[in-house]
Every structure is written in structure tokens, then in C-alpha cells.
């Protein structure tokens, strides 16, 4: 087939295609239903991406709430205060830290993110509260705004009280949304706002307290915040401060939303591929029906290329109509995506028309339809003119090494790779995606063909006739086994893998809080509180608690290079966060249960030689800092410089719910340094756990409590939200697969009618014919669902081994549920699609066939 002809077929080819399309196009129409949903998925995803990016840019100042933010991990020094005072514009202050919130009415407590606020922040956007006036009213006295979800959890209402540290606050309103923050964050760390003027009365800010101090500025009109931040970078670095601007926040948000949109595009492209499978299946059946017509065209002088073009024009015309309908549906669909993903979006995107998304959907849909339609149609060029006289005994034999088919297959794979690379942003990621699609599709197709071969070779004689007939239909000519297995199996694979990974993550956490493991962790226990906390735990019958000392410090030198010098060096290989962070370290004589020695020598106590202190570093932070055994570091331990050397490296299991540390000192060095303690303990029941937390919150309000059971519940809630969002995205694929399933079933309706007529002519009762059809589609559903479920088990194992680093745990109940849904849907579609078998009498149908 020449390229020129493929682009410009003759006028008579178009006339023949139009005349031939007046009848017999129902099967092709049904096969194109998948194109509608595939194009709708692409248009919806691309339009959602564009509208989200426009909304993020339009609301960019709301993301930060100010023009400029200056932040640090310590209270601002006199020099820092002078620098802030020299800056123009309005300013607000915020101190944020983790602490316990105790609700006297119900006696419940929860670790929250406390934000003490002074000034008019946010300057752009607003704190959404219920009642609305609470956002301003809470600043007028000892009031608080409490996260709405937390208030529901604690059964608290507006007007009740919450205690933060040593101070009690009246709840002025529910906190519904914070500008620039995702609602899902409230599940991880509920927020509580209090006035900054009452922070000191809480007694929570002490030496070593882990808090973040911010000053938000609204600059005068026309002042460039980025230029100002760049000019202050040297001073801020020297003062251990950092600046954030609207443009910097915007870049981070755009990066996150771009990753989300790429995932959407890749997920929806699977729907397009499924739609292509439906097109290929429907056109395959249509091409077999048109063999006699194709042979007639050859008899009157049509070239092979012209014969193929007649039916390709028909397929593309219907695909174009389906693409237009899909584009319209996709434009409406983008309004639903923000609802499904609202908990993970920093702004609410406004639905808007996206011309690039529309064009992308149309092009992708038409290209997929053309390629998948050509795969079965190119066989018509091999039809001989003689087949017009003996079509029933002149099967089309397409050679296995047909170069045209290989060329089309190559173009298809290159197209998938190009789209995947463009959506993922990297060729390597696109290559992995393409490889995964090809492997899963090949495995599903191979399993389908293997099942058909097995049905041909092994049919139990004791099966009743309908069951034997149903098995025989799996390998009959023009069977739908491969197409249906690919469509239904891929949907089953996606859903089963989703449930498998979710269950595995939950089991992973359950394993960390197993029998005998601590289920309660107390943080920020000061030295003068140790005895009181221990006595309270003993009063509840809790003994054997583990106390872990924690000393805060900062890096001051790495391998004899000052941190200030490294921060100022743009070529320094050490990340900025590793130089700026506050290191919480401990001291002990041995390794913890979560640690293994990877290299070097462990020192239980400091040697008396007076040299640099031998310390143990976690392997990850050692790699980040670029240090090895024997290298030297220097720490600033709350004003005291301490030289150390790397004596050993440790592997740390960070997934264990225990205090873990980057740096561990030997005994005999840090005992005189200011420190606090983390206490690990265990209560034997949920009731005992609740009583202990209530008593601790009442007597030691400044102690932070982490209930590991609550951590599990929180993780489960987050995973439910994530699973819900992914299910919605996977719905594109599932709906398209259902459309392909219906198209494949109804596309073979003509053959089903003929088979039913023959069986009725031979005396088969109606119930027996229906049972045969039901048996066939039940077998197809089990094969397709079983194939997808089996591949999901392999995928779950691969994800657990290579990405999660844990033993694979298969949720068999979820697997059986998904498999039953796949088999049931296929069965219902098959029975519904063949409902017209009994509408015509055998004689009428036989006359229509002659």
C-alpha cells in the first residue's frame, strides 16, 4: 500500500465506502463505543491538568498567604529581628510545633500541629471556618480554631474548651480549610490555631523544643519579593534563616500537580489502548463478514489497497464521530475529577475549556482507532477474486511474517512509547510503562490462547451439553476469548493490585505494632518530669518502660569545612537541608533492636584519650554528608562545640515505630547536656491506653503522646482516600473495558444468532441454548478475571519486594470479590447481548442467510 494512496484514495473509493455503509455497520458502531470513553478519559485528564495549572497560577499568592515568608528553627535573634524590622510592609508572626490537645468535655487527647498566630495573616485568601467570623474573632482572646475532623473525632463543639499545654482555650470555630494546604493533611496532623499572645502561658516552648518560627510579610505594591529574597540570601544564611516566596511555592506546587497529571494521563492512556482492542475486535468480525464483498470489489478491478481503504474509511468515520462524542463527554468529565481528588489538591480548580486537551484527545483517539482498525483490515488485501464464487471455502490466510502487519505493530509500539514518555516526562519512565503494558497484554493474550487450546484438548465427557458447547465456543472460529480476556483481565488486574497494595501497607503497620511491641510513645518528657511520669505509669500497672534520652544539636563543620562555607559554595555536594537541620541525637552503650552494624567499630563508651568522640552514623545520612569511617564532623550542642569522628555506620529500620536517630553517641559524653526523653511503653488494652492518655494529658500537658493504634487508624483513613482517588482514575479503564466487553459481545451477535438458529432447528430447547451461552461467558469471565487476578498477585509480590521491602501479603477476600465481579459482569453482558436469538423463527432467519 503506497503512502500516496493511503493519504489520497480515489473518489470512487469514498462512494463505495458510503454506499456499503448503508447496511451492516451495527457491529462496527458497537466496537467504537470504547473510543468514546477512551477519548473522554484523555480529554478529561488533559483538561483537568490545564485547568489545575491555571488555577494554581491564578491563586498563586493564596498558596503562601503572603508575599514573603522568613522562617527558622530557633527564636529570632536580635540581629534577625533587626533585619525583619528593616523590611517594608505589613508583617505577621507564627510559631508552629507539635503538641497534645486535650478536650476536657470528652476526656480525649490527640497530637496536633499548634500554630500560634499574630497579625493579619493570611493576607491573600482566608482561613475558612464555621462560623465564618471565627477566623477573625479567635484572635481577640484565649480562643482557638480546631480542625473540623478533630472536633468530630473528639465529639467537641463550638464553645467547648481545648487545653494546649498549661493553658485552656475556648473553641471559637471549626477550621475547614487553610489557604494553600490540602485537606488530607488534617488526617496526618490536625491543625489548631491559637493567638500568639497566649503562647508563653502554654509552657510548651522551652530550650530544645522543636518549633518553627515564621514572619509573613505583605510587601508594598510593585516590590519584587524574589529580588528582595535574593538580595537577603547572604544575611539570611548567616542567621540560619530561609526565605520563601510566592514563585518558589508555586514551583513546588506545579511540580506536584504535574506528577499527578502525568499519572492521570498514563492511567487514561490504558483506557485508549483498551478502546483500540475493542476496535480491533469489532473490525476483525466485520472484516470476516466483508470477505465476499471484498472479493467482488477485486473482481471489478479494485486494487488491494483500494479494497482495504473502503472499510478503513468506514472505520475512521465512525471513530471520528466517537471521538467527537468522547471529547464532549470528557469536557463534562473534568468537572468530576476535582471532586474525586479534592483532598489532595492545594486549590480548587475551576472547570474551563482546554483546546490543547481537546485536540490531544481527538488525535490520540483517531490514531489509536486507525492503527487498531488496520491490523485486521490489511488481511482483506489477500482476498482473491475467486473467493466471490466460493467464499465459504476460501479462508483468508495471512502469513505470520506479513511485513505490513509487522510495520503496523512497530508503529503502534513506538506510538505507545512516545505518549508514555511525553506523559511521564522521562524516556526511561516511558520505556518502563510501555514495557509493562506490553508484558501484561502479552501475558493476558497468552493465557487466553492457552485456555482456548486447553478447552480444545480437554473437554470432560461427563459435562452436560450446554457446558461442552460453552467450552467449544472458546476456541471456535472468530471467538472473542483473547479480546475479552484483555479487556476484562486488565481491569481486574488494576483493581486487584490496588486492593493488594493497600492491604499490604496496612499489614506492614500491623506488624510494626505486634504482640509485645510498644503501643504508646511519650515525647518531650523533661528531666524534671521523668519521675512523675514513671510513677503515673506504674500506678496503671505499666512497668518496663524504655527511656531514650534526646539531645538537640546542629552541624557546624564537615571534614574541617565550616557549614557556612559549604552553604555558600554552590558546588558543594551536600544538600542544603542536611546542613541546616536540627539533629536530634541520643547516647547509649549498645545497638537498638531496629539497628544493625554495617561498618566500623561500635564504642559503648567514650575512650579516655580526649580525642574526637567516636560516633555512629546512619548509612543514609553518611552518604548524604559524603563521609566515611574515620572522617571528622563538628556539632554545636546548644552552644558548645563538640568534635567527633565517624567510628561506625548503622543500617536503621525506619519503618519500625520507635525513636530512631541519624547520630548515636557513646556513653560518657552528652550526659551533662540539656536533654529530654522519649518513653516507650505498652498498655494491654484500648481501654487502659485511653485511661493512661487521659491521665497524662491532665497531669503533664506539655508531654506529647503518640498512640500507635491511632497512627494505624490514621494510615488506614489516608489509604482509603488514596484508594478512592485511584479507583476513580481506574474507572476510566474499567468503563472502557466494559464498553469493549459489550461491543465484543454484541459484535458477535450475528454469529450467535446463526448458532442459536441451528441449535433450534436441531431441536434444542430455549433453556439449553441460553445455558450454552451462559456457560461460554461464565468461562470467559473466569478466565479473564482469573488471569488479571493472577497477574495482580505477581505485581503485588514485585511491589512488595522491590519497592516496599516487606513480605507480600495477599488479600484473598478482596481477590475473590474482584474475580467474582469480573465473572458476573461478563456473564450478564453475554446473556444480555444474545437476547435477540429467539425473536425470529428459524425459517425466517435461514431465508435471510441465503
Steps between C-alpha positions, in 0.01 A plus 500: 500500500662818383520801730348730235193279461457462875471875529299571179274208396302549181149653497332171410648340814318757711175435308527124547576547871192722540268260315629194680457677835123516452466154648693268724683760711337420833785277617755771417291764675497291816875441486555876486321560831833443672647786296245736655611416854869484411497845340287632788764377746784672312311827450390501865853434628668758275232762568525436874877551481464829315225635727693397811816672380305815409330499840831455681650795313190713549497427872878498541506758781240300691741206507734693729251745647760778482762647267799384703554261791815481713535187711740344747523216751596723791356818650619798299819653633542875551675520161214310334242725663686806379507362148125428505428847643691658210271342241204703370135398507266325740622203702351212695662236718435132545657237724408140413580182690357160588322462832213323670152646488280387790121534487362510856139438397562155357835430663667430164841617386687505170839609371439810284687770314463817707536831319528811713413795279526879532416757233278504194628180338389369255515814286379308193218254532340431835467240770171325429317445829159417637366747601674724241565784748705268722807552276528855632331462839736236640786756509321717756560281805591150620316333213589225253409378156496120494513273195149393406587129474667508844190660653285221359743241633498652851126572492575868573295800398543875463509651847671200660855518629830351390817501708836558337779451750421690821240731338135439424343656189138542401419351158386796289435303182570199280795528265382378159778595257832685507622687188758299305466179705334173402210378716663155525769659719247523783494120519874487560536807719182682612553875532409721799542879480544709814599867550875550529447726804403191707778270383727563798219404739490148349852431632580299188787702354816408690865449421527224243134519399452413134307797361498701180496880513366698207450862407256564214528828310263679268728726297404837351353491150760470230774350718650178360506237776739271310752778447475597866547138614800460269658815639451377857626147437846559645370661820229239543747215456732647764204528739384143423181626343339422169262693277197379312322694227190453292698392194700242697186356653339503156784296351464234771124479455527486121752218528260303721197567278700414189579158651130450571399597147762269354362211698152587375620508140674164529198343671259632239724391216437143615133571430595609148691177447199301616284700261744402225460136596124543464544659159728218385252240629199662332681567171631142500144364507389761246789416264404131500143594412628716211721238334247429228448872438877553489534217249229660287691830504809314382298341218401842364860621500556651846859497618583333834573846647162630381319203653657564837437875471123452454462344842768711665307814397189356665690421820663843515172680437338319790813555713485871423138516613590303813797727568284811475244348738784395732646850494164644605471241776858570612431872527219417742713238677767749608246651741491168690876456537544788750227342715682165507841657566390793718675368812837505321481836318632826649245705302159430352544501120233682302354299213595664173526408133843373394568508128834310529326229703223475242746476212714245686197279569382513140846426359567215742156349439524520121858368492413205724186422298691515170784275613282242672252495209777447246631191680200281402418687177835447326406134465233599246769587248576124482141412399502344153231590241409129484374522858193686367380167352600273788534725801402230743799288414762767429638601841737792515844387603716781619869400515654512846782719372285750310725810479200735504377352828848526648525862386164583657599327822825694511319831444256410778779423750687819406179699546444353846860575593479858374180574689628335817828691487320830440258437787764375744750771410788252465581249231608240757167521683317486168701193404408327827133586453500371142680183604246443778207549262649262245590237759157505667322497163720218372445295815123552489490409130719197562280384785192544281646296216624237742152472649346466153752228410432320826125516434561345156714218639315425822120502520370267774254250356285511810423872446142562384456622142469877580829491690677313220358744246614796710853359520502433125406863432826609665701364207249524214583722198454871567499442877524797738719330760814712449318834470280444805787366708705808420215744576365336816836368617666842496221656706516210747878534516485870587235465771647188658849654509360815662329302775806279543741791552259676737460186710874440498573849631250455780643160591846651498394748768319229695822301507680803647247517783488128568478301817741630764599810301456846660168660409552833677788746452548806722711783359640819653513358852723747685752386759293639786197304374663157474423380850142628491426338164656171613293503820179566305572210263567269796169601656328354194698178530735587212860402566811443295478826308800592285647851538694647209696825562489757218749785458451768230801627303603646165785433261773762506769331284539207260850368437653825633282720276267740680129461431480868403768442238320194363168683482661785308669261254261427208715200402485338844352148465319507835126588482391819671260323737773276640708804598208699642301237686492453874637157588330318785760254627528253785766313697510135606737208543353260243303467179120526507270226371440703183872527413774283354869591477596546135864608533760617753524445874233568763619688810279441808675782687728787406874417513701697757756632249322836466492485120196546274202305630435177304137506378281274289319641191205357316613389153260731316607821675866397464450471125319836492781673688763320293687358799656162567658317789766723657371833366448785743193708579429777746169559677367802682334350808292796619795739492780252571721386210563125500745327261409145396624236258300239314582170671220284361205494260157353581212368293176623658152356449313830479169322454502379858294731718780581742725804549785467249796733460746616238779539757562286811765597756673269746433536870709748699468802266151653493376421850548860615333655193142633521273222379152358509377141479287281281330223698374183331243294683207268444144484628325164475163625373342794320313592820821506703669700224223760508516531880880545496479769230228688689702496821820609322319784322356625830819481709769559234339711226837590343585135429420388145332161471495282189243223505630248248152351468379843393790519253369179344146639480632821342702307244195291419292815446767650272526179301122492462506850353792418272335174394177688427683749279686224317177303457343803337794531262489126433130543424603640161659168418220293652220685317690477173559131563128455562425680172749278318339197666152606386628579151674166468191312621256688278747500210481120489122507533444403136701183543323429828165532321610256230624251759178536698291444186692183414456369854128581491468332161665190646244503779690666785265662752530868588632428850781288358609774257500762773698265725761452226541876457516549877759225533720657231500845661539359847812318381621821331439703815684250718792482255525879465447574869729216606773616263479858633492377859801272446699785345400728789650247742828517307483882492430516875796274567725711276391825665552354847844361420648781291326814632353438846767266634251277679346156466210484257161460666219405261147606592323186380156629595546812284643285222198267505263799507662664197511167315131438571411850378695447175340160432151625588530809277618291205220250553230769513641676192503174304142409587373854435681519165340183370146583604389527134568139409137400547333797333496339155378162395760253367347503153502879477861519612613224262335675207683822597832315485445370144 
